[in-house]
């Protein structure tokens, strides 16, 4: 099963140093039944893109909680064994939890398929979005507009071999 793990560049640097994305249970995003129902598509590529975007929003939450982290969203795509990621049925239809899964056990960074990161030109919009996120989640339309501005930036795809160069950005 492919899951999308939200991080920051600092978190990616730590994962690179330890060789682990998490020791479980930790939050990731995947194509869940609730995400399928919400997105109304059977196209697996579209659904995985939606899960990636949900993880990017979670990365933005991590940035909002860590003002020292470089202002770029980071998502690691990793394949985990079927059955190691579980959606909480009680949160399944909560709009804030769409696609959310808990991954149990340790996940090696070596299992990563790719890393998705914002370009440097997104930093201003991502920083503003991180600052506006709490207000947007309380229903402030102006703040939501700012958050949507970060979502206008596509995360770029990087091969796992490029992680050392990416984490150099976090130093």
Tab-separated table of N, CA and C in Angstrom:
chain	number	residue	atom	x	y	z
A	1	UNK	N	0.862	-1.179	0.000
A	1	UNK	CA	0.000	0.000	0.000
A	1	UNK	C	0.898	1.229	0.000
A	2	UNK	N	0.572	2.177	-0.858
A	2	UNK	CA	1.313	3.431	-0.908
A	2	UNK	C	0.702	4.399	0.096
A	3	UNK	N	1.567	4.976	0.956
A	3	UNK	CA	1.136	6.004	1.892
A	3	UNK	C	2.012	7.233	1.686
A	4	UNK	N	1.467	8.361	2.079
A	4	UNK	CA	2.146	9.645	1.930
A	4	UNK	C	2.363	10.220	3.330
A	5	UNK	N	3.633	10.376	3.692
A	5	UNK	CA	4.007	10.792	5.041
A	5	UNK	C	4.352	12.280	5.023
A	6	UNK	N	3.599	13.097	5.767
A	6	UNK	CA	3.909	14.525	5.825
A	6	UNK	C	5.104	14.784	6.737
A	7	UNK	N	6.008	15.624	6.272
A	7	UNK	CA	7.188	16.006	7.048
A	7	UNK	C	7.489	17.473	6.792
A	8	UNK	N	8.563	17.931	7.385
A	8	UNK	CA	9.196	19.205	7.072
A	8	UNK	C	10.594	18.858	6.572
A	9	UNK	N	11.331	19.828	6.065
A	9	UNK	CA	12.709	19.533	5.669
A	9	UNK	C	13.530	19.095	6.875
A	10	UNK	N	13.260	19.686	8.033
A	10	UNK	CA	13.960	19.272	9.257
A	10	UNK	C	13.616	17.826	9.600
A	11	UNK	N	12.348	17.462	9.449
A	11	UNK	CA	11.924	16.091	9.700
A	11	UNK	C	12.537	15.117	8.713
A	12	UNK	N	12.663	15.535	7.449
A	12	UNK	CA	13.305	14.693	6.447
A	12	UNK	C	14.786	14.505	6.777
A	13	UNK	N	15.437	15.560	7.250
A	13	UNK	CA	16.844	15.453	7.643
A	13	UNK	C	17.003	14.459	8.790
A	14	UNK	N	16.087	14.494	9.741
A	14	UNK	CA	16.128	13.554	10.866
A	14	UNK	C	15.893	12.125	10.378
A	15	UNK	N	14.936	11.948	9.481
A	15	UNK	CA	14.676	10.617	8.928
A	15	UNK	C	15.890	10.107	8.164
A	16	UNK	N	16.555	10.990	7.450
A	16	UNK	CA	17.758	10.595	6.707
A	16	UNK	C	18.866	10.167	7.672
A	17	UNK	N	18.974	10.899	8.767
A	17	UNK	CA	20.017	10.586	9.764
A	17	UNK	C	19.746	9.248	10.460
A	18	UNK	N	18.490	8.990	10.813
A	18	UNK	CA	18.149	7.765	11.547
A	18	UNK	C	17.827	6.593	10.621
A	19	UNK	N	17.495	6.907	9.360
A	19	UNK	CA	17.106	5.864	8.418
A	19	UNK	C	15.664	5.415	8.570
A	20	UNK	N	14.891	6.134	9.399
A	20	UNK	CA	13.499	5.752	9.656
A	20	UNK	C	12.564	6.938	9.504
A	21	UNK	N	11.416	6.668	8.880
A	21	UNK	CA	10.376	7.689	8.775
A	21	UNK	C	9.582	7.799	10.063
A	22	UNK	N	9.468	6.705	10.765
A	22	UNK	CA	8.731	6.697	12.015
A	22	UNK	C	8.800	5.328	12.646
A	23	UNK	N	8.559	5.304	13.927
A	23	UNK	CA	8.578	4.038	14.647
A	23	UNK	C	7.173	3.563	14.960
A	24	UNK	N	6.198	4.278	14.484
A	24	UNK	CA	4.800	3.876	14.605
A	24	UNK	C	4.258	3.991	16.009
A	25	UNK	N	2.979	4.121	16.134
A	25	UNK	CA	2.118	4.513	15.018
A	25	UNK	C	2.292	5.989	14.694
A	26	UNK	N	2.238	6.299	13.408
A	26	UNK	CA	2.321	7.694	12.983
A	26	UNK	C	1.308	7.930	11.874
A	27	UNK	N	0.994	9.194	11.651
A	27	UNK	CA	-0.034	9.578	10.688
A	27	UNK	C	0.569	9.671	9.286
A	28	UNK	N	-0.157	9.128	8.342
A	28	UNK	CA	0.163	9.257	6.920
A	28	UNK	C	-1.173	9.393	6.188
A	29	UNK	N	-1.114	9.483	4.887
A	29	UNK	CA	-2.329	9.620	4.076
A	29	UNK	C	-2.282	8.591	2.956
A	30	UNK	N	-3.443	8.078	2.605
A	30	UNK	CA	-3.536	7.038	1.586
A	30	UNK	C	-4.909	7.095	0.941
A	31	UNK	N	-5.088	6.279	-0.073
A	31	UNK	CA	-6.395	6.156	-0.710
A	31	UNK	C	-7.246	5.258	0.187
A	32	UNK	N	-8.139	5.882	0.939
A	32	UNK	CA	-9.027	5.173	1.859
A	32	UNK	C	-10.434	5.147	1.257
A	33	UNK	N	-11.316	4.307	1.788
A	33	UNK	CA	-12.704	4.319	1.298
A	33	UNK	C	-13.351	5.704	1.420
A	34	UNK	N	-13.085	6.405	2.511
A	34	UNK	CA	-13.679	7.734	2.685
A	34	UNK	C	-13.139	8.717	1.646
A	35	UNK	N	-11.852	8.630	1.336
A	35	UNK	CA	-11.278	9.509	0.317
A	35	UNK	C	-11.884	9.199	-1.048
A	36	UNK	N	-12.072	7.919	-1.347
A	36	UNK	CA	-12.705	7.525	-2.614
A	36	UNK	C	-14.121	8.109	-2.703
A	37	UNK	N	-14.862	8.022	-1.613
A	37	UNK	CA	-16.238	8.521	-1.594
A	37	UNK	C	-16.269	10.039	-1.746
A	38	UNK	N	-15.364	10.713	-1.094
A	38	UNK	CA	-15.307	12.176	-1.144
A	38	UNK	C	-14.889	12.655	-2.528
A	39	UNK	N	-13.892	11.973	-3.133
A	39	UNK	CA	-13.332	12.425	-4.396
A	39	UNK	C	-14.167	12.003	-5.598
A	40	UNK	N	-14.965	10.980	-5.444
A	40	UNK	CA	-15.860	10.497	-6.494
A	40	UNK	C	-15.121	10.150	-7.791
A	41	UNK	N	-14.046	9.384	-7.646
A	41	UNK	CA	-13.299	8.961	-8.827
A	41	UNK	C	-12.822	7.536	-8.625
A	42	UNK	N	-12.713	6.812	-9.719
A	42	UNK	CA	-12.140	5.473	-9.674
A	42	UNK	C	-10.725	5.465	-10.248
A	43	UNK	N	-10.243	6.611	-10.689
A	43	UNK	CA	-8.910	6.710	-11.264
A	43	UNK	C	-7.884	6.722	-10.132
A	44	UNK	N	-7.088	5.657	-10.021
A	44	UNK	CA	-6.159	5.521	-8.891
A	44	UNK	C	-5.113	6.631	-8.878
A	45	UNK	N	-4.693	7.108	-10.046
A	45	UNK	CA	-3.716	8.202	-10.073
A	45	UNK	C	-4.315	9.480	-9.498
A	46	UNK	N	-5.562	9.775	-9.827
A	46	UNK	CA	-6.227	10.950	-9.265
A	46	UNK	C	-6.398	10.804	-7.755
A	47	UNK	N	-6.761	9.604	-7.319
A	47	UNK	CA	-6.953	9.367	-5.887
A	47	UNK	C	-5.635	9.485	-5.128
A	48	UNK	N	-4.560	8.962	-5.694
A	48	UNK	CA	-3.257	9.086	-5.034
A	48	UNK	C	-2.808	10.545	-4.991
A	49	UNK	N	-3.113	11.296	-6.044
A	49	UNK	CA	-2.795	12.724	-6.050
A	49	UNK	C	-3.583	13.441	-4.947
A	50	UNK	N	-4.835	13.058	-4.753
A	50	UNK	CA	-5.642	13.641	-3.675
A	50	UNK	C	-5.040	13.293	-2.321
A	51	UNK	N	-4.587	12.060	-2.135
A	51	UNK	CA	-3.947	11.670	-0.871
A	51	UNK	C	-2.648	12.448	-0.663
A	52	UNK	N	-1.871	12.643	-1.730
A	52	UNK	CA	-0.652	13.444	-1.650
A	52	UNK	C	-0.974	14.865	-1.204
A	53	UNK	N	-2.029	15.447	-1.758
A	53	UNK	CA	-2.416	16.808	-1.380
A	53	UNK	C	-2.890	16.889	0.068
A	54	UNK	N	-3.556	15.842	0.550
A	54	UNK	CA	-3.958	15.804	1.963
A	54	UNK	C	-2.708	15.780	2.844
A	55	UNK	N	-1.686	15.019	2.428
A	55	UNK	CA	-0.430	14.967	3.181
A	55	UNK	C	0.295	16.313	3.122
A	56	UNK	N	0.199	17.013	1.994
A	56	UNK	CA	0.816	18.338	1.882
A	56	UNK	C	0.170	19.317	2.865
A	57	UNK	N	-1.140	19.209	3.033
A	57	UNK	CA	-1.828	20.048	4.018
A	57	UNK	C	-1.365	19.697	5.432
A	58	UNK	N	-1.175	18.414	5.696
A	58	UNK	CA	-0.660	17.997	7.010
A	58	UNK	C	0.768	18.499	7.221
A	59	UNK	N	1.570	18.536	6.153
A	59	UNK	CA	2.915	19.101	6.248
A	59	UNK	C	2.833	20.582	6.609
A	60	UNK	N	1.851	21.270	6.040
A	60	UNK	CA	1.647	22.677	6.374
A	60	UNK	C	1.322	22.831	7.864
A	61	UNK	N	0.545	21.894	8.417
A	61	UNK	CA	0.255	21.932	9.858
A	61	UNK	C	1.540	21.763	10.675
A	62	UNK	N	2.426	20.882	10.209
A	62	UNK	CA	3.711	20.694	10.899
A	62	UNK	C	4.538	21.976	10.851
A	63	UNK	N	4.499	22.661	9.715
A	63	UNK	CA	5.228	23.929	9.596
A	63	UNK	C	4.632	24.990	10.519
A	64	UNK	N	3.314	25.004	10.644
A	64	UNK	CA	2.665	25.970	11.539
A	64	UNK	C	3.096	25.736	12.983
A	65	UNK	N	3.364	24.486	13.332
A	65	UNK	CA	3.769	24.148	14.697
A	65	UNK	C	5.266	24.328	14.934
A	66	UNK	N	6.048	24.503	13.868
A	66	UNK	CA	7.505	24.615	13.997
A	66	UNK	C	7.990	25.832	13.215
A	67	UNK	N	7.968	27.014	13.845
A	67	UNK	CA	8.344	28.229	13.116
A	67	UNK	C	9.802	28.261	12.666
A	68	UNK	N	10.636	27.378	13.205
A	68	UNK	CA	12.050	27.351	12.826
A	68	UNK	C	12.310	26.504	11.573
A	69	UNK	N	11.369	25.663	11.186
A	69	UNK	CA	11.568	24.785	10.030
A	69	UNK	C	11.542	25.602	8.739
A	70	UNK	N	12.393	25.245	7.773
A	70	UNK	CA	12.325	25.909	6.469
A	70	UNK	C	10.914	25.793	5.905
A	71	UNK	N	10.431	26.848	5.292
A	71	UNK	CA	9.027	26.964	4.876
A	71	UNK	C	8.767	26.279	3.534
A	72	UNK	N	8.965	24.969	3.527
A	72	UNK	CA	8.647	24.146	2.362
A	72	UNK	C	7.912	22.902	2.835
A	73	UNK	N	6.836	22.579	2.148
A	73	UNK	CA	6.106	21.350	2.480
A	73	UNK	C	6.884	20.155	1.940
A	74	UNK	N	6.849	19.060	2.696
A	74	UNK	CA	7.563	17.835	2.316
A	74	UNK	C	6.623	16.657	2.522
A	75	UNK	N	6.555	15.782	1.526
A	75	UNK	CA	5.769	14.553	1.623
A	75	UNK	C	6.624	13.418	1.074
A	76	UNK	N	6.729	12.349	1.851
A	76	UNK	CA	7.465	11.167	1.408
A	76	UNK	C	6.452	10.089	1.034
A	77	UNK	N	6.564	9.598	-0.198
A	77	UNK	CA	5.723	8.492	-0.662
A	77	UNK	C	6.466	7.201	-0.343
A	78	UNK	N	5.798	6.314	0.376
A	78	UNK	CA	6.443	5.066	0.786
A	78	UNK	C	5.447	3.921	0.669
A	79	UNK	N	5.956	2.777	0.278
A	79	UNK	CA	5.126	1.581	0.196
A	79	UNK	C	5.290	0.788	1.483
A	80	UNK	N	4.162	0.501	2.121
A	80	UNK	CA	4.166	-0.282	3.354
A	80	UNK	C	3.363	-1.550	3.111
A	81	UNK	N	3.623	-2.589	3.897
A	81	UNK	CA	2.852	-3.824	3.707
A	81	UNK	C	1.353	-3.586	3.925
A	82	UNK	N	0.538	-4.254	3.111
A	82	UNK	CA	-0.909	-4.183	3.311
A	82	UNK	C	-1.215	-4.597	4.747
A	83	UNK	N	-2.119	-3.898	5.372
A	83	UNK	CA	-2.497	-4.218	6.745
A	83	UNK	C	-1.711	-3.452	7.786
A	84	UNK	N	-0.642	-2.739	7.384
A	84	UNK	CA	0.118	-1.982	8.377
A	84	UNK	C	-0.372	-0.543	8.508
A	85	UNK	N	-1.271	-0.127	7.627
A	85	UNK	CA	-1.858	1.214	7.690
A	85	UNK	C	-3.369	1.066	7.830
A	86	UNK	N	-3.924	1.750	8.824
A	86	UNK	CA	-5.349	1.615	9.120
A	86	UNK	C	-6.006	2.978	9.241
A	87	UNK	N	-7.167	3.120	8.597
A	87	UNK	CA	-7.978	4.321	8.746
A	87	UNK	C	-8.870	4.154	9.963
A	88	UNK	N	-9.076	5.219	10.689
A	88	UNK	CA	-9.966	5.207	11.853
A	88	UNK	C	-11.395	5.402	11.344
A	89	UNK	N	-12.247	4.384	11.475
A	89	UNK	CA	-13.612	4.521	10.933
A	89	UNK	C	-14.411	5.635	11.613
A	90	UNK	N	-14.056	5.996	12.829
A	90	UNK	CA	-14.770	7.066	13.519
A	90	UNK	C	-14.416	8.435	12.949
A	91	UNK	N	-13.247	8.545	12.316
A	91	UNK	CA	-12.819	9.828	11.735
A	91	UNK	C	-12.914	9.815	10.217
A	92	UNK	N	-13.345	8.703	9.644
A	92	UNK	CA	-13.316	8.524	8.209
A	92	UNK	C	-13.983	9.607	7.393
A	93	UNK	N	-15.112	10.122	7.850
A	93	UNK	CA	-15.826	11.139	7.082
A	93	UNK	C	-15.600	12.554	7.602
A	94	UNK	N	-14.748	12.695	8.622
A	94	UNK	CA	-14.364	14.020	9.098
A	94	UNK	C	-13.547	14.678	7.983
A	95	UNK	N	-13.979	15.821	7.462
A	95	UNK	CA	-13.247	16.440	6.352
A	95	UNK	C	-11.767	16.670	6.655
A	96	UNK	N	-11.432	16.926	7.905
A	96	UNK	CA	-10.031	17.148	8.268
A	96	UNK	C	-9.222	15.864	8.252
A	97	UNK	N	-9.885	14.712	8.258
A	97	UNK	CA	-9.178	13.433	8.346
A	97	UNK	C	-9.294	12.590	7.076
A	98	UNK	N	-9.808	13.151	5.995
A	98	UNK	CA	-9.955	12.380	4.755
A	98	UNK	C	-8.603	11.823	4.307
A	99	UNK	N	-8.541	10.532	4.098
A	99	UNK	CA	-7.319	9.880	3.654
A	99	UNK	C	-6.329	9.582	4.760
A	100	UNK	N	-6.641	10.002	5.975
A	100	UNK	CA	-5.708	9.799	7.082
A	100	UNK	C	-5.658	8.336	7.505
A	101	UNK	N	-4.456	7.830	7.703
A	101	UNK	CA	-4.241	6.477	8.202
A	101	UNK	C	-3.178	6.526	9.296
A	102	UNK	N	-3.186	5.507	10.117
A	102	UNK	CA	-2.128	5.321	11.125
A	102	UNK	C	-1.284	4.147	10.660
A	103	UNK	N	0.005	4.382	10.602
A	103	UNK	CA	0.937	3.335	10.197
A	103	UNK	C	1.588	2.788	11.453
A	104	UNK	N	1.480	1.478	11.644
A	104	UNK	CA	2.083	0.837	12.805
A	104	UNK	C	3.469	0.316	12.459
A	105	UNK	N	4.301	0.199	13.468
A	105	UNK	CA	5.635	-0.353	13.257
A	105	UNK	C	6.607	0.659	12.706
A	106	UNK	N	7.842	0.223	12.567
A	106	UNK	CA	8.907	1.065	12.043
A	106	UNK	C	8.892	1.020	10.519
A	107	UNK	N	9.069	2.172	9.898
A	107	UNK	CA	9.139	2.244	8.446
A	107	UNK	C	10.493	2.825	8.062
A	108	UNK	N	11.243	2.053	7.327
A	108	UNK	CA	12.570	2.457	6.886
A	108	UNK	C	12.471	3.493	5.771
A	109	UNK	N	13.310	4.497	5.825
A	109	UNK	CA	13.356	5.488	4.757
A	109	UNK	C	13.775	4.825	3.440
A	110	UNK	N	14.483	3.733	3.530
A	110	UNK	CA	14.895	2.999	2.323
A	110	UNK	C	13.690	2.471	1.537
A	111	UNK	N	12.530	2.363	2.164
A	111	UNK	CA	11.306	1.910	1.488
A	111	UNK	C	10.624	3.036	0.705
A	112	UNK	N	11.140	4.253	0.835
A	112	UNK	CA	10.516	5.392	0.160
A	112	UNK	C	10.604	5.231	-1.349
A	113	UNK	N	9.527	5.597	-2.020
A	113	UNK	CA	9.482	5.563	-3.476
A	113	UNK	C	9.900	6.908	-4.070
A	114	UNK	N	9.577	7.994	-3.369
A	114	UNK	CA	9.874	9.336	-3.858
A	114	UNK	C	9.664	10.335	-2.724
A	115	UNK	N	10.167	11.528	-2.950
A	115	UNK	CA	9.966	12.639	-2.022
A	115	UNK	C	9.399	13.796	-2.832
A	116	UNK	N	8.419	14.479	-2.264
A	116	UNK	CA	7.780	15.620	-2.924
A	116	UNK	C	8.037	16.853	-2.057
A	117	UNK	N	8.589	17.916	-2.657
A	117	UNK	CA	8.996	19.109	-1.905
A	117	UNK	C	8.663	20.354	-2.717
A	118	UNK	N	8.307	21.423	-2.003
A	118	UNK	CA	8.099	22.722	-2.640
A	118	UNK	C	9.411	23.277	-3.171
A	119	UNK	N	9.338	24.028	-4.254
A	119	UNK	CA	10.469	24.813	-4.735
A	119	UNK	C	10.665	26.014	-3.813
A	120	UNK	N	11.827	26.607	-3.875
A	120	UNK	CA	12.121	27.776	-3.056
A	120	UNK	C	11.177	28.936	-3.300
A	121	UNK	N	10.675	29.085	-4.536
A	121	UNK	CA	9.786	30.212	-4.818
A	121	UNK	C	8.430	30.095	-4.131
A	122	UNK	N	8.146	28.948	-3.518
A	122	UNK	CA	6.887	28.771	-2.790
A	122	UNK	C	7.001	29.208	-1.328
A	123	UNK	N	8.218	29.452	-0.854
A	123	UNK	CA	8.418	29.707	0.576
A	123	UNK	C	7.563	30.842	1.127
A	124	UNK	N	7.432	31.927	0.396
A	124	UNK	CA	6.630	33.054	0.881
A	124	UNK	C	5.170	32.664	1.068
A	125	UNK	N	4.606	32.008	0.062
A	125	UNK	CA	3.207	31.587	0.157
A	125	UNK	C	3.016	30.501	1.207
A	126	UNK	N	3.962	29.584	1.312
A	126	UNK	CA	3.863	28.513	2.311
A	126	UNK	C	3.968	29.096	3.719
A	127	UNK	N	4.880	30.043	3.909
A	127	UNK	CA	5.018	30.685	5.218
A	127	UNK	C	3.731	31.419	5.608
A	128	UNK	N	3.164	32.168	4.672
A	128	UNK	CA	1.906	32.891	4.948
A	128	UNK	C	0.783	31.902	5.237
A	129	UNK	N	0.753	30.787	4.488
A	129	UNK	CA	-0.292	29.780	4.703
A	129	UNK	C	-0.156	29.130	6.071
A	130	UNK	N	1.071	28.834	6.477
A	130	UNK	CA	1.283	28.241	7.807
A	130	UNK	C	0.789	29.198	8.890
A	131	UNK	N	1.050	30.490	8.705
A	131	UNK	CA	0.600	31.491	9.681
A	131	UNK	C	-0.918	31.634	9.698
A	132	UNK	N	-1.567	31.415	8.555
A	132	UNK	CA	-3.018	31.611	8.445
A	132	UNK	C	-3.817	30.337	8.702
A	133	UNK	N	-3.146	29.207	8.830
A	133	UNK	CA	-3.837	27.926	8.879
A	133	UNK	C	-4.842	27.816	10.026
A	134	UNK	N	-4.455	28.225	11.215
A	134	UNK	CA	-5.367	28.102	12.365
A	134	UNK	C	-6.646	28.901	12.129
A	135	UNK	N	-6.510	30.104	11.622
A	135	UNK	CA	-7.694	30.929	11.350
A	135	UNK	C	-8.541	30.304	10.237
A	136	UNK	N	-7.895	29.744	9.222
A	136	UNK	CA	-8.637	29.100	8.133
A	136	UNK	C	-9.432	27.913	8.657
A	137	UNK	N	-8.834	27.145	9.542
A	137	UNK	CA	-9.533	25.979	10.091
A	137	UNK	C	-10.677	26.378	11.020
A	138	UNK	N	-10.679	27.626	11.486
A	138	UNK	CA	-11.803	28.136	12.284
A	138	UNK	C	-12.875	28.755	11.401
A	139	UNK	N	-12.660	28.745	10.069
A	139	UNK	CA	-13.685	29.235	9.158
A	139	UNK	C	-13.447	30.614	8.577
A	140	UNK	N	-12.291	31.210	8.818
A	140	UNK	CA	-11.982	32.533	8.282
A	140	UNK	C	-11.725	32.413	6.773
A	141	UNK	N	-12.590	32.993	5.958
A	141	UNK	CA	-12.474	32.884	4.499
A	141	UNK	C	-11.212	33.548	3.956
A	142	UNK	N	-10.827	34.690	4.528
A	142	UNK	CA	-9.610	35.368	4.067
A	142	UNK	C	-8.379	34.506	4.351
A	143	UNK	N	-8.347	33.899	5.520
A	143	UNK	CA	-7.236	33.012	5.855
A	143	UNK	C	-7.225	31.786	4.947
A	144	UNK	N	-8.408	31.265	4.616
A	144	UNK	CA	-8.478	30.113	3.713
A	144	UNK	C	-7.931	30.472	2.339
A	145	UNK	N	-8.170	31.685	1.906
A	145	UNK	CA	-7.626	32.151	0.630
A	145	UNK	C	-6.097	32.116	0.658
A	146	UNK	N	-5.504	32.494	1.785
A	146	UNK	CA	-4.044	32.467	1.941
A	146	UNK	C	-3.538	31.019	1.916
A	147	UNK	N	-4.228	30.132	2.616
A	147	UNK	CA	-3.855	28.711	2.621
A	147	UNK	C	-3.950	28.144	1.205
A	148	UNK	N	-4.999	28.495	0.494
A	148	UNK	CA	-5.162	28.025	-0.885
A	148	UNK	C	-4.018	28.516	-1.776
A	149	UNK	N	-3.431	29.662	-1.428
A	149	UNK	CA	-2.293	30.181	-2.197
A	149	UNK	C	-1.105	29.233	-2.159
A	150	UNK	N	-0.886	28.560	-1.038
A	150	UNK	CA	0.195	27.577	-0.962
A	150	UNK	C	-0.141	26.366	-1.815
A	151	UNK	N	-1.406	26.001	-1.840
A	151	UNK	CA	-1.824	24.841	-2.616
A	151	UNK	C	-1.704	25.079	-4.121
A	152	UNK	N	-1.560	26.339	-4.526
A	152	UNK	CA	-1.343	26.642	-5.945
A	152	UNK	C	0.043	26.193	-6.404
A	153	UNK	N	0.943	25.966	-5.464
A	153	UNK	CA	2.293	25.500	-5.791
A	153	UNK	C	2.309	23.977	-5.806
A	154	UNK	N	2.737	23.411	-6.910
A	154	UNK	CA	2.849	21.958	-7.016
A	154	UNK	C	4.109	21.499	-6.292
A	155	UNK	N	3.987	20.409	-5.549
A	155	UNK	CA	5.169	19.801	-4.962
A	155	UNK	C	5.940	19.102	-6.082
A	156	UNK	N	7.243	19.285	-6.099
A	156	UNK	CA	8.064	18.641	-7.115
A	156	UNK	C	8.457	17.246	-6.663
A	157	UNK	N	8.641	16.366	-7.623
A	157	UNK	CA	9.015	14.978	-7.379
A	157	UNK	C	10.532	14.883	-7.356
A	158	UNK	N	11.057	14.197	-6.342
A	158	UNK	CA	12.489	13.933	-6.239
A	158	UNK	C	12.698	12.444	-6.008
A	159	UNK	N	13.717	11.905	-6.642
A	159	UNK	CA	14.098	10.517	-6.401
A	159	UNK	C	14.715	10.417	-5.008
A	160	UNK	N	14.633	9.247	-4.429
A	160	UNK	CA	15.173	9.068	-3.075
A	160	UNK	C	16.679	9.323	-3.031
A	161	UNK	N	17.367	9.143	-4.138
A	161	UNK	CA	18.800	9.399	-4.177
A	161	UNK	C	19.117	10.884	-4.004
A	162	UNK	N	18.106	11.721	-4.177
A	162	UNK	CA	18.306	13.165	-4.050
A	162	UNK	C	18.076	13.672	-2.629
A	163	UNK	N	17.702	12.786	-1.713
A	163	UNK	CA	17.440	13.216	-0.329
A	163	UNK	C	18.640	13.922	0.287
A	164	UNK	N	19.890	13.432	0.118
A	164	UNK	CA	21.012	14.166	0.723
A	164	UNK	C	21.076	15.634	0.271
A	165	UNK	N	20.772	15.891	-0.994
A	165	UNK	CA	20.765	17.281	-1.474
A	165	UNK	C	19.611	18.058	-0.869
A	166	UNK	N	18.457	17.418	-0.729
A	166	UNK	CA	17.304	18.091	-0.143
A	166	UNK	C	17.536	18.457	1.319
A	167	UNK	N	18.108	17.538	2.082
A	167	UNK	CA	18.296	17.816	3.503
A	167	UNK	C	19.384	18.850	3.726
A	168	UNK	N	20.217	19.060	2.741
A	168	UNK	CA	21.185	20.155	2.833
A	168	UNK	C	20.484	21.489	2.945
A	169	UNK	N	19.230	21.577	2.433
A	169	UNK	CA	18.429	22.783	2.546
A	169	UNK	C	17.988	23.051	3.973
A	170	UNK	N	17.966	22.001	4.812
A	170	UNK	CA	17.464	22.143	6.180
A	170	UNK	C	18.554	22.567	7.152
A	171	UNK	N	19.797	22.549	6.714
A	171	UNK	CA	20.901	22.899	7.629
A	171	UNK	C	20.990	24.381	7.879
